[in-house]
Structure formats: structure tokens, C-alpha cells
């Protein structure tokens, strides 16, 4: 959507992702990322940590289930999404403002680790997040499966390549995160 602030954050998970379901059955995972800038001090010849940024992140649908299954406390991750500002009053009546990230993409950082990625057997799960994006090459696929040059399709049995794409809205007003 135009006018949204899209950012990418690299940091460490503060806790394990928390997976919940809305009353209508949509999966949503919440997790927090701590991003700490490091600078090299030439005078002392040491690396120094700056002040950490803690950012609460929410991710929906199949991606939420994948996050809850794949990521855990302490892992270094790369998260991309839309930055949102929300204001509220705390229990003492003090007005507070928080910044949260509605996640579009998330993955483990491979800077200091390695990973073996496996594609879900369902095939039709992707990072669309109900925002109108289609599947491969940005085009919506209607039960036609992946294109012939899709490298992920090579590991699937014949007949498993059909994808039941259902890109609805991210949820109606009742589908707020259950946190």
C-alpha cells in the first residue's frame, strides 16, 4: 500500500515466537527482535554496542505457523515489514506510543549459521499475507501449480504441485491479534 513505511531489521529474537489463533481461525505469531548497532572505536580498538532497539513483530497465516515452528529465542533473523505506530493508555492512565512491525518476510540470518530449508508440502503457502500479491513471478496462480522452471517443484511428487491459492484480506475487523 502506498505511503506505508517498509523497513528491514536484522537482530536477535528476544523470546520464542508465540503462536495464537483468532476466533475465525487465522494463525498469528508474535515475536520480539532486538537490534543492536555496533561501532568500532579506533581509540580503544574495540567494538562497542549501541543502544538496542526492541521491536514487537506480528506475522499472519501460514507464515506465522512456519515462524513458530522454525525460529526460537536467540536466533539471528532478518525481518521485513510495515512499521506501525499505536497509541494507548496504560493502567495508570499514562498515554504511551509503541512501534510495531507487521511482518511480510522473515528468515534466519545465515551470517554466522547455516540452515536447511524445506518447502511445505502444501505448496501454495507464500509471503502474500493477503495483500493481493500472487504466487510465482507476482502473478496469481489459480490451482495451476508452479511454473516449469520452479526449482522448489523438483522435490515434490507429481500431483502435489497444485496450489490452492486463497489470497483474501488480512482479516476483518474481528481478526485483531489475540495478544
CSV table of C-alpha atoms in Angstrom, one decimal:
chain,number,residue,atom,x,y,z
A,1,UNK,CA,0.0,0.0,0.0
A,2,UNK,CA,1.3,3.4,-0.8
A,3,UNK,CA,2.6,5.6,2.0
A,4,UNK,CA,3.5,2.8,4.3
A,5,UNK,CA,6.9,2.7,5.9
A,6,UNK,CA,8.6,-0.6,4.9
A,7,UNK,CA,11.7,-1.4,6.9
A,8,UNK,CA,14.2,-4.3,7.2
A,9,UNK,CA,15.5,-5.1,10.6
A,10,UNK,CA,18.3,-7.5,11.5
A,11,UNK,CA,18.5,-8.7,15.1
A,12,UNK,CA,18.1,-11.5,17.6
A,13,UNK,CA,14.8,-13.0,18.8
A,14,UNK,CA,14.2,-11.9,22.4
A,15,UNK,CA,11.9,-14.9,23.1
A,16,UNK,CA,10.3,-17.8,21.3
A,17,UNK,CA,7.6,-16.8,18.8
A,18,UNK,CA,4.1,-17.1,20.4
A,19,UNK,CA,1.5,-18.7,18.0
A,20,UNK,CA,-2.2,-18.0,18.6
A,21,UNK,CA,-5.3,-18.2,16.5
A,22,UNK,CA,-8.0,-15.6,16.1
A,23,UNK,CA,-11.7,-16.6,16.8
A,24,UNK,CA,-12.1,-17.1,13.0
A,25,UNK,CA,-9.1,-19.4,12.9
A,26,UNK,CA,-6.4,-17.2,11.4
A,27,UNK,CA,-2.9,-18.0,12.7
A,28,UNK,CA,-0.9,-15.1,14.1
A,29,UNK,CA,2.6,-15.2,15.6
A,30,UNK,CA,4.1,-12.5,17.8
A,31,UNK,CA,7.8,-12.2,18.5
A,32,UNK,CA,10.2,-9.5,19.5
A,33,UNK,CA,13.5,-8.7,17.8
A,34,UNK,CA,16.4,-6.8,19.4
A,35,UNK,CA,18.6,-4.9,17.0
A,36,UNK,CA,21.8,-3.5,18.5
A,37,UNK,CA,24.1,-1.3,16.4
A,38,UNK,CA,27.9,-2.0,16.8
A,39,UNK,CA,30.6,0.5,16.1
A,40,UNK,CA,34.4,0.2,16.1
A,41,UNK,CA,36.2,2.6,18.4
A,42,UNK,CA,39.5,3.3,16.9
A,43,UNK,CA,40.9,4.8,20.1
A,44,UNK,CA,40.4,1.7,22.1
A,45,UNK,CA,40.5,-0.7,19.1
A,46,UNK,CA,37.3,-2.4,20.4
A,47,UNK,CA,33.8,-2.9,19.2
A,48,UNK,CA,31.1,-1.1,21.2
A,49,UNK,CA,27.4,-1.9,21.3
A,50,UNK,CA,25.0,1.0,20.9
A,51,UNK,CA,21.5,1.2,22.4
A,52,UNK,CA,19.3,-1.8,21.5
A,53,UNK,CA,16.0,-1.3,19.6
A,54,UNK,CA,13.3,-3.7,20.7
A,55,UNK,CA,10.6,-4.2,18.1
A,56,UNK,CA,7.4,-6.3,18.5
A,57,UNK,CA,6.6,-8.1,15.3
A,58,UNK,CA,3.3,-9.8,14.1
A,59,UNK,CA,3.0,-12.2,11.2
A,60,UNK,CA,-0.1,-13.9,9.9
A,61,UNK,CA,-1.4,-17.1,8.3
A,62,UNK,CA,0.9,-19.9,7.2
A,63,UNK,CA,3.9,-17.7,7.6
A,64,UNK,CA,3.0,-17.4,11.3
A,65,UNK,CA,2.9,-21.2,11.7
A,66,UNK,CA,6.3,-21.5,9.8
A,67,UNK,CA,7.9,-18.9,12.1
A,68,UNK,CA,6.6,-20.6,15.3
A,69,UNK,CA,7.9,-24.0,14.0
A,70,UNK,CA,11.3,-22.7,12.7
A,71,UNK,CA,12.5,-19.9,14.9
A,72,UNK,CA,13.5,-19.7,18.6
A,73,UNK,CA,14.9,-17.4,21.2
A,74,UNK,CA,18.3,-16.1,20.5
A,75,UNK,CA,18.3,-16.8,16.7
A,76,UNK,CA,19.5,-14.0,14.4
A,77,UNK,CA,16.8,-13.1,11.9
A,78,UNK,CA,16.1,-10.7,9.1
A,79,UNK,CA,12.6,-9.3,9.2
A,80,UNK,CA,10.9,-7.0,6.6
A,81,UNK,CA,7.6,-5.4,7.1
A,82,UNK,CA,5.5,-2.3,7.6
A,83,UNK,CA,6.2,-0.1,10.6
A,84,UNK,CA,3.1,0.8,12.5
A,85,UNK,CA,2.6,3.3,15.3
A,86,UNK,CA,0.0,2.7,18.0
A,87,UNK,CA,-1.0,4.8,21.0
A,88,UNK,CA,-2.8,3.7,24.1
A,89,UNK,CA,-3.3,4.5,27.8
A,90,UNK,CA,-1.6,2.2,30.4
A,91,UNK,CA,-3.2,1.1,33.6
A,92,UNK,CA,-2.1,4.3,35.4
A,93,UNK,CA,-3.7,6.4,32.7
A,94,UNK,CA,-0.4,7.5,31.1
A,95,UNK,CA,-0.5,7.8,27.3
A,96,UNK,CA,2.0,5.6,25.6
A,97,UNK,CA,3.1,5.1,22.0
A,98,UNK,CA,4.6,1.9,20.6
A,99,UNK,CA,6.1,1.0,17.3
A,100,UNK,CA,5.3,-2.5,15.9
A,101,UNK,CA,6.2,-4.3,12.7
A,102,UNK,CA,3.6,-6.1,10.5
A,103,UNK,CA,5.8,-8.7,9.0
A,104,UNK,CA,5.8,-9.6,5.3
A,105,UNK,CA,9.0,-11.6,5.2
A,106,UNK,CA,11.2,-13.2,7.9
A,107,UNK,CA,14.1,-15.6,7.8
A,108,UNK,CA,17.1,-16.8,9.8
A,109,UNK,CA,20.3,-14.8,9.2
A,110,UNK,CA,23.0,-17.0,7.7
A,111,UNK,CA,25.9,-14.7,8.6
A,112,UNK,CA,27.0,-17.0,11.4
A,113,UNK,CA,24.8,-20.0,10.9
A,114,UNK,CA,23.7,-22.4,8.3
A,115,UNK,CA,20.2,-23.8,7.6
A,116,UNK,CA,18.5,-26.4,5.5
A,117,UNK,CA,15.2,-25.0,4.1
A,118,UNK,CA,12.4,-27.4,3.3
A,119,UNK,CA,9.3,-26.3,1.4
A,120,UNK,CA,5.9,-27.0,2.9
A,121,UNK,CA,4.1,-29.9,1.2
A,122,UNK,CA,1.0,-27.7,0.8
A,123,UNK,CA,2.8,-25.8,-1.9
A,124,UNK,CA,0.5,-22.8,-2.0
A,125,UNK,CA,2.0,-21.1,1.0
A,126,UNK,CA,3.9,-17.9,0.3
A,127,UNK,CA,4.6,-14.4,1.6
A,128,UNK,CA,1.4,-12.8,0.1
A,129,UNK,CA,0.0,-12.1,3.5
A,130,UNK,CA,-3.4,-11.4,2.0
A,131,UNK,CA,-2.2,-8.2,0.4
A,132,UNK,CA,-3.1,-9.1,-3.2
A,133,UNK,CA,0.3,-10.5,-4.3
A,134,UNK,CA,0.2,-13.6,-6.3
A,135,UNK,CA,2.5,-16.5,-6.3
A,136,UNK,CA,5.3,-17.0,-8.6
A,137,UNK,CA,6.5,-14.0,-10.6
A,138,UNK,CA,4.0,-11.8,-8.9
A,139,UNK,CA,1.1,-13.3,-10.8
A,140,UNK,CA,-1.8,-15.0,-9.1
A,141,UNK,CA,-1.9,-18.7,-9.8
A,142,UNK,CA,-5.3,-20.5,-9.7
A,143,UNK,CA,-4.7,-24.1,-8.9
A,144,UNK,CA,-2.2,-24.4,-11.8
A,145,UNK,CA,0.9,-25.2,-9.8
A,146,UNK,CA,4.4,-23.7,-10.2
A,147,UNK,CA,6.0,-22.8,-13.5
A,148,UNK,CA,8.1,-25.5,-15.1
A,149,UNK,CA,11.4,-23.7,-14.1
A,150,UNK,CA,10.5,-23.6,-10.4
A,151,UNK,CA,13.4,-25.2,-8.5
A,152,UNK,CA,11.3,-25.9,-5.5
A,153,UNK,CA,8.9,-28.1,-7.5
A,154,UNK,CA,11.6,-30.7,-8.3
A,155,UNK,CA,11.4,-32.2,-4.8
A,156,UNK,CA,7.6,-32.7,-4.9
A,157,UNK,CA,5.7,-35.7,-6.2
A,158,UNK,CA,3.6,-35.5,-9.3
A,159,UNK,CA,0.1,-34.3,-8.4
A,160,UNK,CA,1.5,-32.4,-5.3
A,161,UNK,CA,2.3,-29.3,-7.4
A,162,UNK,CA,-1.2,-27.9,-7.4
A,163,UNK,CA,-1.6,-24.9,-5.1
A,164,UNK,CA,-4.9,-23.8,-3.7
A,165,UNK,CA,-4.3,-20.1,-3.5
A,166,UNK,CA,-6.6,-18.1,-1.4
A,167,UNK,CA,-5.5,-14.6,-1.1
A,168,UNK,CA,-8.2,-12.9,0.9
A,169,UNK,CA,-7.9,-9.8,3.0
A,170,UNK,CA,-5.6,-9.9,6.0
A,171,UNK,CA,-8.8,-10.4,8.1
A,172,UNK,CA,-11.8,-8.5,9.0
A,173,UNK,CA,-12.0,-6.1,12.0
A,174,UNK,CA,-12.5,-9.1,14.4
A,175,UNK,CA,-9.2,-10.6,13.4
A,176,UNK,CA,-7.0,-8.5,15.6
A,177,UNK,CA,-4.0,-10.2,17.1
A,178,UNK,CA,-5.1,-12.2,20.2
A,179,UNK,CA,-2.4,-10.9,22.4
